Amino acid sequence: MNSARSTPSAPAAARDWPPGLPLETERLIVRPFRESDFADVHEYASDPEVTRHLRWGPSAAPETLAFLRQAIAGVRTAGASQFHLGVVERKSARVRGGLSLLERAPGLVEIGYCFARPVWGLGYATEAVRSAARFAGVRFPGADLFGLVTPGNPASERVLLRAGFTPALDASPYAAWMTGVCSTARVFRQRCRPA
Ligand SMILES: CC(C)(COP(=O)(O)OP(=O)(O)OC[C@H]1O[C@@H](n2cnc3c(N)ncnc32)[C@H](O)[C@@H]1OP(=O)(O)O)[C@@H](O)C(=O)NCCC(=O)NCCS
């Protein structure tokens, strides 16, 4: 049901994208951001309820724009290791969330995600994270894929567990990224495996 599908006709801009993108699931398309996504992205990036458990935000408009430009450039870099991707809801064609895969060190990749409040509870995060984990298996084979969940964010913990992550027994390899609101986070991880 949530399996990745091939893309019969990728849009023209896709020629700048790394192989394997966009990710397609039943209800979502996960693709590099575009500057024209600004209004959709700013809706959730400026929402304090959305960013409460994140190391950034809530963002002012110039911060959202700067993020988008950096994200677009990052994905286009040859050998990209910083994937900030937009999650498009097929039925509305709107970006309703963001998902990142960031290579923190060789063999160590952090996953992060957030969604606009109106689409919480629909299973979108689980669907997108499952698909991103498969992409990570191709892009970063064998790497340790980890996510940080702050106390009081059970929905995020559920998402990672359902997507095949398990609690890390030893948090020390991830300590450098456990900063700010994530200083007391729990770490969930899985090994990146090709599909
Ligand atoms: C966390 C977040 C990404 C979840 O997105 P989502 O699309 O609503 O997630 P899903 O619908 O795929 O799954 C949520 C799961 O958590 C469960 N859940 C939701 N609220 C819960 C709560 N208060 N307690 C326990 N479980 C809860 C849901 O029931 C669901 O599990 P189920 O399908 O087994 O029933 C979304 O709430 C969000 O964007 N939050 C703000 C940003 C954020 O916290 N990002 C994660 C940083 S680690």
Short mmCIF file of C-alpha atoms and ligand atoms in Angstrom, two decimals:
data_model
loop_
_atom_site.label_atom_id
_atom_site.label_comp_id
_atom_site.label_asym_id
_atom_site.label_seq_id
_atom_site.Cartn_x
_atom_site.Cartn_y
_atom_site.Cartn_z
CA MET A 1 0.00 0.00 0.00
CA ASN A 2 2.79 2.44 0.81
CA SER A 3 5.23 0.97 -1.63
CA ALA A 4 7.38 3.25 -3.78
CA ARG A 5 6.34 3.33 -7.41
CA SER A 6 8.27 4.20 -10.52
CA THR A 7 7.65 7.62 -12.05
CA PRO A 8 6.43 7.26 -15.61
CA SER A 9 6.94 10.90 -16.58
CA ALA A 10 9.08 13.02 -14.32
CA PRO A 11 8.68 16.82 -14.60
CA ALA A 12 11.34 18.74 -16.50
CA ALA A 13 12.94 20.07 -13.31
CA ALA A 14 13.52 16.49 -12.21
CA ARG A 15 16.60 16.28 -14.41
CA ASP A 16 18.42 18.23 -11.68
CA TRP A 17 17.33 15.76 -9.03
CA PRO A 18 19.42 12.93 -7.67
CA PRO A 19 18.42 9.45 -8.83
CA GLY A 20 15.57 7.92 -6.87
CA LEU A 21 13.54 11.13 -6.51
CA PRO A 22 10.70 11.87 -6.37
CA LEU A 23 9.40 9.26 -3.95
CA GLU A 24 5.86 8.25 -4.75
CA THR A 25 3.43 6.64 -2.35
CA GLU A 26 -0.29 6.06 -2.49
CA ARG A 27 -1.24 9.54 -1.26
CA LEU A 28 2.02 11.49 -1.36
CA ILE A 29 4.86 12.65 -3.57
CA VAL A 30 8.12 13.48 -1.79
CA ARG A 31 10.25 15.72 -3.95
CA PRO A 32 12.79 18.55 -3.78
CA PHE A 33 11.32 21.89 -2.79
CA ARG A 34 10.63 24.71 -5.24
CA GLU A 35 10.56 28.41 -4.38
CA SER A 36 6.90 28.40 -5.43
CA ASP A 37 6.23 26.14 -2.40
CA PHE A 38 6.79 29.14 -0.14
CA ALA A 39 3.18 29.74 0.99
CA ASP A 40 2.57 26.07 1.80
CA VAL A 41 5.87 25.66 3.62
CA HIS A 42 5.50 28.89 5.58
CA GLU A 43 2.08 27.80 6.78
CA TYR A 44 3.56 24.96 8.80
CA ALA A 45 7.03 26.42 9.40
CA SER A 46 5.52 29.46 11.13
CA ASP A 47 3.21 27.39 13.34
CA PRO A 48 4.62 27.15 16.90
CA GLU A 49 2.62 23.97 17.51
CA VAL A 50 4.38 22.31 14.57
CA THR A 51 7.88 23.45 15.55
CA ARG A 52 7.49 22.84 19.29
CA HIS A 53 9.54 19.64 19.15
CA LEU A 54 11.98 20.82 16.48
CA ARG A 55 15.42 22.46 16.67
CA TRP A 56 14.18 25.35 14.51
CA GLY A 57 11.25 27.70 14.24
CA PRO A 58 8.68 29.01 14.37
CA SER A 59 10.06 30.75 11.29
CA ALA A 60 9.52 34.27 10.07
CA ALA A 61 8.98 34.65 6.31
CA PRO A 62 12.63 35.52 5.48
CA GLU A 63 13.75 32.41 7.37
CA THR A 64 11.37 30.20 5.41
CA LEU A 65 12.61 31.69 2.13
CA ALA A 66 16.25 31.26 3.14
CA PHE A 67 15.53 27.67 4.13
CA LEU A 68 13.86 26.93 0.80
CA ARG A 69 16.77 28.36 -1.19
CA GLN A 70 19.30 26.43 0.84
CA ALA A 71 17.25 23.24 0.56
CA ILE A 72 16.91 23.57 -3.22
CA ALA A 73 20.64 24.19 -3.67
CA GLY A 74 21.53 21.35 -1.30
CA VAL A 75 19.62 18.70 -3.20
CA ARG A 76 21.13 19.83 -6.52
CA THR A 77 24.71 19.57 -5.24
CA ALA A 78 26.53 16.71 -6.93
CA GLY A 79 26.68 13.80 -4.50
CA ALA A 80 24.03 15.47 -2.35
CA SER A 81 24.12 14.42 1.27
CA GLN A 82 21.56 16.93 2.58
CA PHE A 83 18.05 16.13 1.40
CA HIS A 84 15.39 18.58 2.51
CA LEU A 85 12.28 17.45 0.65
CA GLY A 86 8.72 18.62 0.36
CA VAL A 87 5.85 16.22 0.96
CA VAL A 88 3.09 16.88 -1.55
CA GLU A 89 -0.41 15.65 -0.87
CA ARG A 90 -1.58 14.22 -4.18
CA LYS A 91 -5.24 15.15 -3.75
CA SER A 92 -4.60 18.84 -3.09
CA ALA A 93 -1.26 19.14 -4.94
CA ARG A 94 -0.03 21.14 -1.93
CA VAL A 95 3.14 20.74 0.09
CA ARG A 96 1.80 19.67 3.48
CA GLY A 97 5.04 18.68 5.14
CA GLY A 98 8.78 18.53 5.01
CA LEU A 99 11.09 15.58 5.37
CA SER A 100 14.86 15.64 5.68
CA LEU A 101 17.61 13.08 5.33
CA LEU A 102 20.88 14.62 6.48
CA GLU A 103 24.20 12.79 6.37
CA ARG A 104 25.74 13.93 9.65
CA ALA A 105 28.91 11.91 9.25
CA PRO A 106 29.92 9.09 6.93
CA GLY A 107 27.53 6.24 7.65
CA LEU A 108 25.31 8.31 9.94
CA VAL A 109 22.10 9.85 8.59
CA GLU A 110 19.45 11.77 10.52
CA ILE A 111 15.81 11.76 9.46
CA GLY A 112 13.44 14.56 10.42
CA TYR A 113 9.91 15.50 9.41
CA CYS A 114 7.03 17.78 10.16
CA PHE A 115 3.54 18.24 8.80
CA ALA A 116 0.93 20.98 8.72
CA ARG A 117 -1.55 20.61 11.56
CA PRO A 118 -4.64 20.09 9.36
CA VAL A 119 -3.15 16.83 8.04
CA TRP A 120 -2.01 15.34 11.34
CA GLY A 121 -3.43 11.92 12.15
CA LEU A 122 -3.96 10.84 8.55
CA GLY A 123 -0.95 8.52 8.46
CA TYR A 124 1.01 10.80 6.13
CA ALA A 125 4.13 10.89 8.30
CA THR A 126 4.27 7.10 8.52
CA GLU A 127 3.77 6.81 4.76
CA ALA A 128 6.46 9.40 3.98
CA VAL A 129 8.99 8.09 6.51
CA ARG A 130 8.65 4.52 5.26
CA SER A 131 9.31 5.68 1.74
CA ALA A 132 12.23 7.89 2.80
CA ALA A 133 13.80 5.02 4.72
CA ARG A 134 13.75 2.94 1.53
CA PHE A 135 15.34 5.82 -0.39
CA ALA A 136 17.98 6.15 2.34
CA GLY A 137 18.74 2.46 1.83
CA VAL A 138 19.60 3.17 -1.79
CA ARG A 139 21.31 6.53 -1.30
CA PHE A 140 23.21 5.65 1.91
CA PRO A 141 23.48 1.85 1.87
CA GLY A 142 24.47 0.38 5.20
CA ALA A 143 24.26 3.71 7.03
CA ASP A 144 22.78 4.13 10.48
CA LEU A 145 19.51 6.06 10.01
CA PHE A 146 18.34 7.78 13.18
CA GLY A 147 15.55 10.05 14.37
CA LEU A 148 15.33 12.06 17.59
CA VAL A 149 12.05 12.18 19.50
CA THR A 150 11.64 14.71 22.27
CA PRO A 151 9.73 13.79 25.41
CA GLY A 152 6.02 14.50 24.96
CA ASN A 153 5.89 13.67 21.25
CA PRO A 154 4.30 10.21 21.22
CA ALA A 155 2.96 10.66 17.69
CA SER A 156 6.50 10.95 16.34
CA GLU A 157 7.60 7.91 18.32
CA ARG A 158 4.69 5.95 16.81
CA VAL A 159 5.69 7.06 13.33
CA LEU A 160 9.25 5.80 13.71
CA LEU A 161 8.22 2.52 15.32
CA ARG A 162 5.70 1.84 12.58
CA ALA A 163 8.34 2.65 9.96
CA GLY A 164 10.66 -0.01 11.35
CA PHE A 165 12.89 2.01 13.69
CA THR A 166 13.82 0.67 17.12
CA PRO A 167 15.06 2.49 20.22
CA ALA A 168 18.85 2.91 20.28
CA LEU A 169 20.42 1.15 23.22
CA ASP A 170 23.32 3.60 23.32
CA ALA A 171 22.64 7.27 22.58
CA SER A 172 26.28 8.34 22.61
CA PRO A 173 26.88 8.10 18.81
CA TYR A 174 24.10 10.67 18.34
CA ALA A 175 25.00 13.03 21.19
CA ALA A 176 26.40 15.76 18.92
CA TRP A 177 22.91 16.28 17.46
CA MET A 178 21.03 16.07 20.74
CA THR A 179 20.98 19.81 21.26
CA GLY A 180 18.34 22.38 22.22
CA VAL A 181 14.89 20.82 22.47
CA CYS A 182 16.46 17.50 21.46
CA SER A 183 18.88 17.42 24.41
CA THR A 184 16.64 14.93 26.21
CA ALA A 185 15.39 13.19 23.08
CA ARG A 186 15.09 9.44 22.64
CA VAL A 187 16.94 8.01 19.68
CA PHE A 188 15.30 5.59 17.24
CA ARG A 189 17.35 3.97 14.54
CA GLN A 190 17.48 1.42 11.77
CA ARG A 191 20.10 0.23 9.31
CA CYS A 192 19.70 1.65 5.78
CA ARG A 193 19.03 -1.26 3.47
CA PRO A 194 18.36 -1.19 -0.25
CA ALA A 195 14.74 -2.12 -0.99
C1 LIG B 1 4.69 13.94 14.64
C2 LIG B 1 3.99 14.13 13.31
C3 LIG B 1 5.02 14.20 12.21
C4 LIG B 1 3.06 12.94 13.07
O1 LIG B 1 2.48 13.10 11.78
P1 LIG B 1 1.15 12.32 11.37
O2 LIG B 1 1.03 12.40 9.90
O3 LIG B 1 0.02 12.83 12.20
O4 LIG B 1 1.54 10.87 11.83
P2 LIG B 1 0.76 9.53 11.46
O5 LIG B 1 -0.70 9.84 11.26
O6 LIG B 1 1.48 8.83 10.36
O7 LIG B 1 0.97 8.65 12.78
C5 LIG B 1 0.78 9.20 14.04
C6 LIG B 1 0.67 8.07 15.02
O8 LIG B 1 0.79 8.60 16.33
C7 LIG B 1 -0.39 8.29 17.05
N1 LIG B 1 -0.62 9.42 17.94
C8 LIG B 1 -1.01 10.65 17.64
N2 LIG B 1 -1.11 11.40 18.74
C9 LIG B 1 -0.77 10.58 19.77
C10 LIG B 1 -0.68 10.73 21.17
N3 LIG B 1 -0.96 11.90 21.75
N4 LIG B 1 -0.28 9.68 21.91
C11 LIG B 1 0.02 8.50 21.36
N5 LIG B 1 -0.04 8.29 20.02
C12 LIG B 1 -0.44 9.32 19.25
C13 LIG B 1 -1.45 8.12 16.00
O9 LIG B 1 -2.53 7.36 16.50
C14 LIG B 1 -0.66 7.37 14.95
O10 LIG B 1 -0.43 6.05 15.30
P3 LIG B 1 -1.35 4.85 14.74
O11 LIG B 1 -1.42 5.04 13.26
O12 LIG B 1 -0.65 3.62 15.16
O13 LIG B 1 -2.68 5.04 15.36
C15 LIG B 1 3.13 15.43 13.28
O14 LIG B 1 2.31 15.43 14.42
C16 LIG B 1 3.96 16.68 13.27
O15 LIG B 1 4.30 17.21 12.22
N6 LIG B 1 4.30 17.18 14.48
C17 LIG B 1 5.12 18.38 14.59
C18 LIG B 1 6.56 18.16 14.12
C19 LIG B 1 7.21 17.01 14.83
O16 LIG B 1 7.00 16.79 16.02
N7 LIG B 1 8.03 16.28 14.08
C20 LIG B 1 8.75 15.14 14.60
C21 LIG B 1 10.03 15.56 15.22
S1 LIG B 1 10.85 14.16 15.93
#
